[in-house]
Coordinates of C-alpha atoms and ligand atoms in Angstrom, one line a residue:
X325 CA 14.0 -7.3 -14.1
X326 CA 11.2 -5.1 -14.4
X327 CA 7.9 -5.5 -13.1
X328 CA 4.4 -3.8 -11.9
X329 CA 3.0 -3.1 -8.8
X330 CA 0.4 -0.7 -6.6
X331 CA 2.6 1.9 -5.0
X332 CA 1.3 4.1 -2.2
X333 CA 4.3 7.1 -2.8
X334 CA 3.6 9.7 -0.1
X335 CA 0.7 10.3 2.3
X336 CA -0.8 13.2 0.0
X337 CA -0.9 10.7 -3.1
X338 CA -3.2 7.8 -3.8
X339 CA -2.0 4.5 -4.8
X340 CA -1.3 4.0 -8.4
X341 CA -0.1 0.7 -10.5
X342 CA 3.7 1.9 -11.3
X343 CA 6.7 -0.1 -13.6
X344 CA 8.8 -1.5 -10.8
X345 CA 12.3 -3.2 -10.8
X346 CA 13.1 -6.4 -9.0
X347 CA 16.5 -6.8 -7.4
X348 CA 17.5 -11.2 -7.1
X349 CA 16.9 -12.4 -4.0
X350 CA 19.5 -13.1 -1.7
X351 CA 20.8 -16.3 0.7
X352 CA 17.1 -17.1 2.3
X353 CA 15.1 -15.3 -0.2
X354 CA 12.7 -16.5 -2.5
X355 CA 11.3 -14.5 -5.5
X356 CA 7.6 -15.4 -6.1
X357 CA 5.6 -14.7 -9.2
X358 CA 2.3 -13.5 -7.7
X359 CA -0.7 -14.8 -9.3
X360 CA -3.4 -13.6 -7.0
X361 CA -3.9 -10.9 -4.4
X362 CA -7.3 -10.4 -1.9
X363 CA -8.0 -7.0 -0.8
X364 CA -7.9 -6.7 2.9
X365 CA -8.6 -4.1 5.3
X366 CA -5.1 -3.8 6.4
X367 CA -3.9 -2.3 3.3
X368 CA -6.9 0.3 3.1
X369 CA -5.5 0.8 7.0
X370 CA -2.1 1.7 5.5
X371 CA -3.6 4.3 3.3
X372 CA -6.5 5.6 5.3
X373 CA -3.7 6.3 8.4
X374 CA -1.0 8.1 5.6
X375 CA 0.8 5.4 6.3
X376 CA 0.6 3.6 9.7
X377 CA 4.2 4.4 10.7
X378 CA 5.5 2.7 7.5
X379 CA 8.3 4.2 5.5
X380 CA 7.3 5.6 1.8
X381 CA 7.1 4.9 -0.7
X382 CA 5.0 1.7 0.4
X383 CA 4.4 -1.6 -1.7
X384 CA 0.6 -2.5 -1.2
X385 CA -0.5 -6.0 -0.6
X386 CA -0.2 -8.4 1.5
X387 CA -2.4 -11.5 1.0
X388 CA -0.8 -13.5 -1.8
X389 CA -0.2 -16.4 -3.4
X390 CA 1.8 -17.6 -7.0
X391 CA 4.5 -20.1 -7.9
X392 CA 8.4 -20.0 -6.6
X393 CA 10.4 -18.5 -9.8
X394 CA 13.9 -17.9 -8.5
X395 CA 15.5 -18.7 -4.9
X396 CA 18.5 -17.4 -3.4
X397 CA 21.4 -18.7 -1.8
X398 CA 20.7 -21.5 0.9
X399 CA 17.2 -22.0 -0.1
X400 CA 15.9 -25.5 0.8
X401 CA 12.6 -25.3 0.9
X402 CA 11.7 -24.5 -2.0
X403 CA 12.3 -25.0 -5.3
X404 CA 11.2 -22.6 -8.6
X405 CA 7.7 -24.1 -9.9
X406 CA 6.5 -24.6 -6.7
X407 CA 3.1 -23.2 -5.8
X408 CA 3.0 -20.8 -2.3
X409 CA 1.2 -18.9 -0.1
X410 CA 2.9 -15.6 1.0
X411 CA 3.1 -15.7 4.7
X412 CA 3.0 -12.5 6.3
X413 CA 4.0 -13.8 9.7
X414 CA 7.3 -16.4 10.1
X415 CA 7.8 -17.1 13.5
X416 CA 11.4 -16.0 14.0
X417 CA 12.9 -19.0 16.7
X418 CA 14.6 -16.2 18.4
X419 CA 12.7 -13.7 20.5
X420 CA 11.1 -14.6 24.0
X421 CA 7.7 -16.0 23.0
X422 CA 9.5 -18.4 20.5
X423 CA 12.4 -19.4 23.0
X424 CA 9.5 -20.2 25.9
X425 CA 8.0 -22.4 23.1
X426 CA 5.1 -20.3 21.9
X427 CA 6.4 -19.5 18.4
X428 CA 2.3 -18.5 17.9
X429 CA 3.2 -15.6 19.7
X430 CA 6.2 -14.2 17.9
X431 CA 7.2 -10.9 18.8
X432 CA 9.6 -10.3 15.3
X433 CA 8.9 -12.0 12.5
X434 CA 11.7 -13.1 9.6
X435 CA 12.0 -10.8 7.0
X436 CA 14.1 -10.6 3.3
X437 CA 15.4 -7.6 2.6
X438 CA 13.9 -4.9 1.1
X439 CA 14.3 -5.8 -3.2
X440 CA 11.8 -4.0 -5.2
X441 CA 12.4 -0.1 -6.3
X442 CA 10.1 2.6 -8.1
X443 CA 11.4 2.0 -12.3
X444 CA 11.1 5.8 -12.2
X445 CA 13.6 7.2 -9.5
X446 CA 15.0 4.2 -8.2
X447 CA 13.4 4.5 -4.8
X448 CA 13.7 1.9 -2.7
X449 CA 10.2 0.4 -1.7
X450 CA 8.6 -0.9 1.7
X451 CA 6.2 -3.6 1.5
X452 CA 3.1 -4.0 3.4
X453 CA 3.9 -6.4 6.1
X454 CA 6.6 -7.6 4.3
X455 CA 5.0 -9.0 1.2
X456 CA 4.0 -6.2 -0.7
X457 CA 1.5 -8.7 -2.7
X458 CA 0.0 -6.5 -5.1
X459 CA 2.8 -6.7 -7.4
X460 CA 3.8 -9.5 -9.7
X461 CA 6.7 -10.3 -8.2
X462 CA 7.5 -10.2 -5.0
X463 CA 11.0 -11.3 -2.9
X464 CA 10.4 -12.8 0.7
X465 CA 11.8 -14.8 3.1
X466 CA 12.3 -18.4 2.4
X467 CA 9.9 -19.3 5.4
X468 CA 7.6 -16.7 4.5
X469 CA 6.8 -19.1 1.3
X470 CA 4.2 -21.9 2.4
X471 CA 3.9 -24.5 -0.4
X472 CA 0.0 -25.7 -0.7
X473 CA -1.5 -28.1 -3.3
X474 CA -1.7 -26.6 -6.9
X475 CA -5.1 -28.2 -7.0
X476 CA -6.1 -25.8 -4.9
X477 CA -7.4 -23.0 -7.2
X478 CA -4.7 -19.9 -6.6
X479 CA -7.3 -17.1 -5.9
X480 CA -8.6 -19.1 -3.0
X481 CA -5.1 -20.5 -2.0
X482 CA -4.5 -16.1 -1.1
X483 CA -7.2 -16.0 1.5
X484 CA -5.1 -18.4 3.5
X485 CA -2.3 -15.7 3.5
X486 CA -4.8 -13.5 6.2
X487 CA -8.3 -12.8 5.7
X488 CA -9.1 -16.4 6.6
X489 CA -6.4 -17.9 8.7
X490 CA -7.0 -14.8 10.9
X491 CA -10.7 -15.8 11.7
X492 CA -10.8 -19.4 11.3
X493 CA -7.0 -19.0 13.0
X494 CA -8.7 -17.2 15.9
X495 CA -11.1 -20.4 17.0
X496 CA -8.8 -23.0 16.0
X497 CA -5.5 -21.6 17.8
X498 CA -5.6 -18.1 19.9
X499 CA -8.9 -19.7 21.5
X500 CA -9.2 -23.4 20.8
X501 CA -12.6 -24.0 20.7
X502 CA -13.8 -27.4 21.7
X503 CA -15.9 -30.2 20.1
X504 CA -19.6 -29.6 21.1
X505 CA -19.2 -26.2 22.9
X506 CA -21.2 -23.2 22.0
X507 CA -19.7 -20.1 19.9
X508 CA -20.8 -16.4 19.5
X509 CA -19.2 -14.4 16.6
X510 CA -20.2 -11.0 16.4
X511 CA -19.8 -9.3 12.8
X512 CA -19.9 -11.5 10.2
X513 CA -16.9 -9.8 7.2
X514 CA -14.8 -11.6 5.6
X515 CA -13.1 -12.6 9.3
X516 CA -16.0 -13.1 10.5
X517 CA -17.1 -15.8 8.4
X518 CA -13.8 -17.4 8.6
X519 CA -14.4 -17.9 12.7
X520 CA -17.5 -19.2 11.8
X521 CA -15.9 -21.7 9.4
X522 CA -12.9 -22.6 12.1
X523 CA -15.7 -22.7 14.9
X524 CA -17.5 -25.4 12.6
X525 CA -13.7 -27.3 11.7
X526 CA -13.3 -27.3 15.7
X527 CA -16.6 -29.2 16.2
X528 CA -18.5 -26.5 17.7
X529 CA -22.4 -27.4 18.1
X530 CA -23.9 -23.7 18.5
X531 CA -22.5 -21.1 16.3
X532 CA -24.7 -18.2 16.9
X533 CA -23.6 -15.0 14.6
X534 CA -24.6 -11.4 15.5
X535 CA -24.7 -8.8 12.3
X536 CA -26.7 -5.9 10.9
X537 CA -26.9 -7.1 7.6
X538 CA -29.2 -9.8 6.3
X539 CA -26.8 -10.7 3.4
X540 CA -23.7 -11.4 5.7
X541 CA -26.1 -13.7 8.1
X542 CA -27.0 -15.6 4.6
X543 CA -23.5 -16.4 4.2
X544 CA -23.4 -17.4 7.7
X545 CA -25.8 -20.0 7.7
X546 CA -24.0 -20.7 4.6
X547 CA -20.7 -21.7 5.9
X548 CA -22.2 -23.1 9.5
X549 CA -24.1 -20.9 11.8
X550 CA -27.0 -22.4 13.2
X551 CA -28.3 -19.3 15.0
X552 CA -28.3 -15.4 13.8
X553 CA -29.1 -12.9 15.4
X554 CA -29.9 -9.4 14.2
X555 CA -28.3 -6.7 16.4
X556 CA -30.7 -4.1 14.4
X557 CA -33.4 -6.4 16.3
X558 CA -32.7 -5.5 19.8
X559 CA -30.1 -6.1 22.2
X560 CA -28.0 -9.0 20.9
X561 CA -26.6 -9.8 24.3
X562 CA -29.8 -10.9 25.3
X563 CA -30.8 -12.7 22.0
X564 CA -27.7 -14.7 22.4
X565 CA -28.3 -16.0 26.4
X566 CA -31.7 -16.8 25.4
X567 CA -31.1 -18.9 22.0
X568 CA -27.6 -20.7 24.3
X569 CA -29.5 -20.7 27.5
X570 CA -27.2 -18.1 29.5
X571 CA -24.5 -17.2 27.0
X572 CA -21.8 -19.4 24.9
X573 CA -18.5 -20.8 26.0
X574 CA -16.2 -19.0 23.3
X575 CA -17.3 -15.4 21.5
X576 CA -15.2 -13.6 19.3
X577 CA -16.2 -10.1 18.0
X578 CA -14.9 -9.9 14.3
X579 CA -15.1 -5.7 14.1
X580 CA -12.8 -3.3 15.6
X581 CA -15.5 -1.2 17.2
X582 CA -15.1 -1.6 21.7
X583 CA -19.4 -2.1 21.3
X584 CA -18.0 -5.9 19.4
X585 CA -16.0 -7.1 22.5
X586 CA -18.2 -5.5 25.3
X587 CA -20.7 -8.1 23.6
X588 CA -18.2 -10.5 23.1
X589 CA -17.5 -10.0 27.2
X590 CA -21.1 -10.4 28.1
X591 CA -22.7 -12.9 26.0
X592 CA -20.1 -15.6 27.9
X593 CA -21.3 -18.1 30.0
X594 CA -19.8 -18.4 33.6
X595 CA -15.6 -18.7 32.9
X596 CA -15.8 -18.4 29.4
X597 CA -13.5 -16.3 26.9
X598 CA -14.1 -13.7 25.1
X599 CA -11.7 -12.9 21.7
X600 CA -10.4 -9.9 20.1
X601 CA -10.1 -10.6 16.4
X602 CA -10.7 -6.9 14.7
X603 CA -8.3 -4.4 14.6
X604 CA -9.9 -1.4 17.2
X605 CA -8.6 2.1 16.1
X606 CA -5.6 3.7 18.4
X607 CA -7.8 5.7 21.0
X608 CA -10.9 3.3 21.4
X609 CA -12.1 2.4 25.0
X610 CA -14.2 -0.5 26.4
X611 CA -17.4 0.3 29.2
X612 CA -17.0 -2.7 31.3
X613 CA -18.7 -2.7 34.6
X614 CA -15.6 -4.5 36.3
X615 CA -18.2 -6.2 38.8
X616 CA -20.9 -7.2 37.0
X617 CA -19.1 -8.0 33.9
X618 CA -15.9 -9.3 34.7
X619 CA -15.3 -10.2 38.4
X620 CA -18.8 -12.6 38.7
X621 CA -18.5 -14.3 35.6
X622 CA -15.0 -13.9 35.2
X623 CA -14.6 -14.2 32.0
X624 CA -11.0 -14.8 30.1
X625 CA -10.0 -12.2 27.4
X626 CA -7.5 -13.2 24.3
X627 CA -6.6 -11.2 21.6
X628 CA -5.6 -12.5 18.0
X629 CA -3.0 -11.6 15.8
X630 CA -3.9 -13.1 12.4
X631 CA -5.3 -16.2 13.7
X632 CA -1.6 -16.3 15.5
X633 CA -0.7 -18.9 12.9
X634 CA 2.4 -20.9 12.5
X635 CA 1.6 -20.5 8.3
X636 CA 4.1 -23.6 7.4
X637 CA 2.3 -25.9 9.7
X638 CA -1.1 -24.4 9.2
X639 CA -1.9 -22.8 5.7
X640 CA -1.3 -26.8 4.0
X641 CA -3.8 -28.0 6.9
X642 CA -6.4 -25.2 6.0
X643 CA -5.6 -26.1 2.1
X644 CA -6.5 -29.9 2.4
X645 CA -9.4 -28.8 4.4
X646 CA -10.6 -26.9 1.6
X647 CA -9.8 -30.1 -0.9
X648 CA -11.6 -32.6 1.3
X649 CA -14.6 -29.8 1.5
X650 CA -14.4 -29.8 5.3
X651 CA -13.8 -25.5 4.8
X652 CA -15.6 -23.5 1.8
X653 CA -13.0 -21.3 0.4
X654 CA -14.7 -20.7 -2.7
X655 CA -17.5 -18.9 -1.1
X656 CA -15.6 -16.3 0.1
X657 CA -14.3 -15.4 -3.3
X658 CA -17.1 -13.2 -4.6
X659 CA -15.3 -11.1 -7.2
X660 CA -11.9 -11.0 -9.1
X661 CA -10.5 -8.6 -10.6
X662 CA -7.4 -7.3 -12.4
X663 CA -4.4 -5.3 -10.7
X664 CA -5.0 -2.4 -13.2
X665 CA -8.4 -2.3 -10.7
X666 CA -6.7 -2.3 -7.6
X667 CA -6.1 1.2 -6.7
X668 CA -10.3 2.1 -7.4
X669 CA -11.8 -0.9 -5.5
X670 CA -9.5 -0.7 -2.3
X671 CA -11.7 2.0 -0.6
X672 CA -14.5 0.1 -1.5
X673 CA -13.4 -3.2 0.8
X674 CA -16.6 -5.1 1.7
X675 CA -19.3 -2.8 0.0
X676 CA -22.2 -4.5 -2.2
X677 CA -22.3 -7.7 -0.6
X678 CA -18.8 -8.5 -1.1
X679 CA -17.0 -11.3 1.3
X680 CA -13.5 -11.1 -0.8
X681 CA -12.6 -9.3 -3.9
X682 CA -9.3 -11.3 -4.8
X683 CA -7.2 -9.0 -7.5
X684 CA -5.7 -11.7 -10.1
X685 CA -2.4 -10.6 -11.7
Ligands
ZN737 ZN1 -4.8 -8.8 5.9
ZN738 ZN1 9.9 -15.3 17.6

C-alpha cells in the first residue's frame, strides 16, 4: 500500500511530504487512516535538535486522529470504521510505576512495530513518538487507539492526542486541583490555555494567567481566567499575591524557560505546588533561594508528562466534555491546513495569534 507522509530524512535536510509504503499491521496493531494532525512544538523539537536522539529517517507527527481501517491479529478493541484518537502514551502494565499502581507514571510505553518505509529507497521509518501522525496512514498499537464520539468534529478530536490533554491533563491529574481553590498559570500557548480549561473542569474559583501578549490573555478570559496579569507590566509574582491575597494554591508554568517555574515556585501560597508543564531545554537552571523560597513556604514541586494521561480512560472523558460544552475545543483550532502545508508552517508554531494550526489530510 502506498501512502504520503512528512519525512524528516537526515539532520542536514528539512522535512518534505514524500510517497510512503505501509506494511499490514501485525497481532496488536491497528492501521489508522489519519484525518487530521495539530502542529505541536514537539515535532519542531525533533527538527530544531537534528533529531532529539531519534533514529532517521523520522516520521513527523504526533497528535492525530482518523478512523480504524485495518487491525491486526488479536485486535479487540477495535474494529475498522471506528473513529480514534492516536495516543502517544499507552501505559505499558509492566514496568515499576505501573506494577506499584501508578500506570500515570509509566516509564515504557507500548509500541507496534516500526511499519511505514520511504517509497523511494525502502528505508525503514521512525515515527515521532510512535505515531508518526503527519501521514495518512499510520500503524500503532491497539491501545494506542482511543475511540471518541464521531460527533466530535475530527480536527478537534487531534488536540486530545497532546497539546490539550497535556495542559488540561496537568490540573486534572499530575496536580489535581480542587473545587474552589485558586490557580496561577503562567504562559498562556496552546498548553497553557488547556490548564486554564482543566483548572475551570476542576472547579477552580481563581484562575489568574500571567502572559506577555494581550491576544493570548483574550483567549484566556475566553476559556476561564478571571484574572490576567501582564508580566510586561511589572513583576507578576507580585501582581499575583496581591489579586489572590498572598499567592494561589496550584500554579503551573506552561513555558519551558526556568524564569516560568521560579514564578510558578513563588507565587504559591504557604504548602502549595508548583507544576512543570513546558518542556525546559537540556542545560537550563533554576535561581531558587532554598530559604526564602522553598524551606518557609515549602512549597511541593510536580512535573508533567503530557498531562500523565491514562488516554483510554481520559481522551473519551475530555471528548464528552467538549460535547456537553463543559471544555471549548473549538477555540483552540484557529487554522487548518493541508499536509502539502506542513513542512512551511511547522517553524512557524504559534506565530500570528495562532492557539492550534491543525493540518487536515
Ligand atoms: Zn505534542
Ligand atoms: Zn508501565
Amino acid at each position: 500500500m502506498t501512502t504520503r507522509g512528512v519525512v524528516y530524512a537526515s539532520p542536514e535536510e528539512a522535512p518534505a511530504v514524500e510517497e510512503l509504503t505501509v506494511d499490514a499491521p501485525g497481532p496488536r496493531e491497528v492501521l489508522v487512516r489519519v484525518l487530521a494532525c495539530g502542529l505541536c512544538h514537539s515535532d519542531l523539537h525533533v527538527v530544531e535538535t537534528k533529531g532529539f536522539g531519534t533514529r532517521f529517517p523520522i516520521l513527523l507527527g504526533h497528535e492525530g486522529a482518523g478512523v480504524v481501517e485495518e487491525v491486526g491479529s488479536e485486535v479487540t478493541s477495535v474494529k475498522p470504521g471506528d473513529r480514534v484518537v492516536v495516543a502517544w502514551r499507552a501505559p505499558c502494565g509492566d514496568c515499576p510505576q505501573c506494577r506499584r499502581g501508578d500506570p500515570r507514571r509509566c516509564s515504557s510505553q507500548l509500541r507496534a512495530k516500526r511499519r511505514l518505509h520511504r517509497a523511494a529507497d525502502g528505508a525503514l521509518l521512525t515515527p515521532v513518538l510512535r505515531c508518526g501522525t503527519f501521514a495518512e496512514q499510520a500503524v500503532i498499537h491497539e491501545t494506542c487507539a482511543v475511540k471518541v464520539p464521531e460527533e466530535l468534529p475530527v480536527e478537534q478530536a487531534a488536540l486530545l492526542a497532546c497539546g490539550f490533554s497535556t495542559g488540561a491533563g496537568a490540573a486534572l491529574w499530575t496536580t489535581p486541583v480542587r473545587e474552589g481553590s485558586s490557580v496561577g498559570v503562567i504562559g498562556c500557548g496552546g498548553v497553557g490555555l488547556a490548564v486554564v480549561q482543566g483548572a475551570r473542569l476542576a472547579g477552580a474559583e481563581r484562575i489568574v494567567v500571567v502572559d506577555v501578549a494581550a491576544d493570548k490573555l483574550e483567549h484566556a478570559v475566553a476559556l476561564g481566567a478571571t484574572d490576567v496579569v501582564d508580566a510586561s507590566d511589572g513583576d507578576p509574582v507580585e501582581a499575583v499575591r496581591q489579586l489572590t491575597g498572598g499567592g494561589v494554591e496550584f500554579s503551573f508554568s506552561a513555558i519551558g524557560a526556568p524564569i516560568g517555574l521560579e514564578q510558578a515556585i513563588r507565587m504559591c501560597t504557604y504548602a502549595g505546588t508548583a507544576t512543570l508543564v513546558g518542556m525546559p531545554k537540556p542545560g537550563a537552571k533554576l535561581d531558587i533561594d532554598l530559604f526564602v523560597d522553598l524551606f518557609s513556604p515549602r512549597p511541593t514541586i510536580a512535573v508533567t508528562h503530557g498531562g500523565d494521561t491514562i488516554p483510554q480512560e481520559d481522551f473519551p472523558f475530555l471528548a464528552q466534555a467538549a460535547l456537553d460544552g463543559r471544555i471549548d475545543l473549538a477555540r483552540f483550532v484557529t487554522s487548518t491546513i493541508s499536509l502539502d502545508e506542513v513542512p512551511e508552517r511547522l517553524p512557524r508554531i504559534g506565530e500570528g495569534g495562532e492557539i492550534r494550526t491543525v493540518a487536515l489530510l
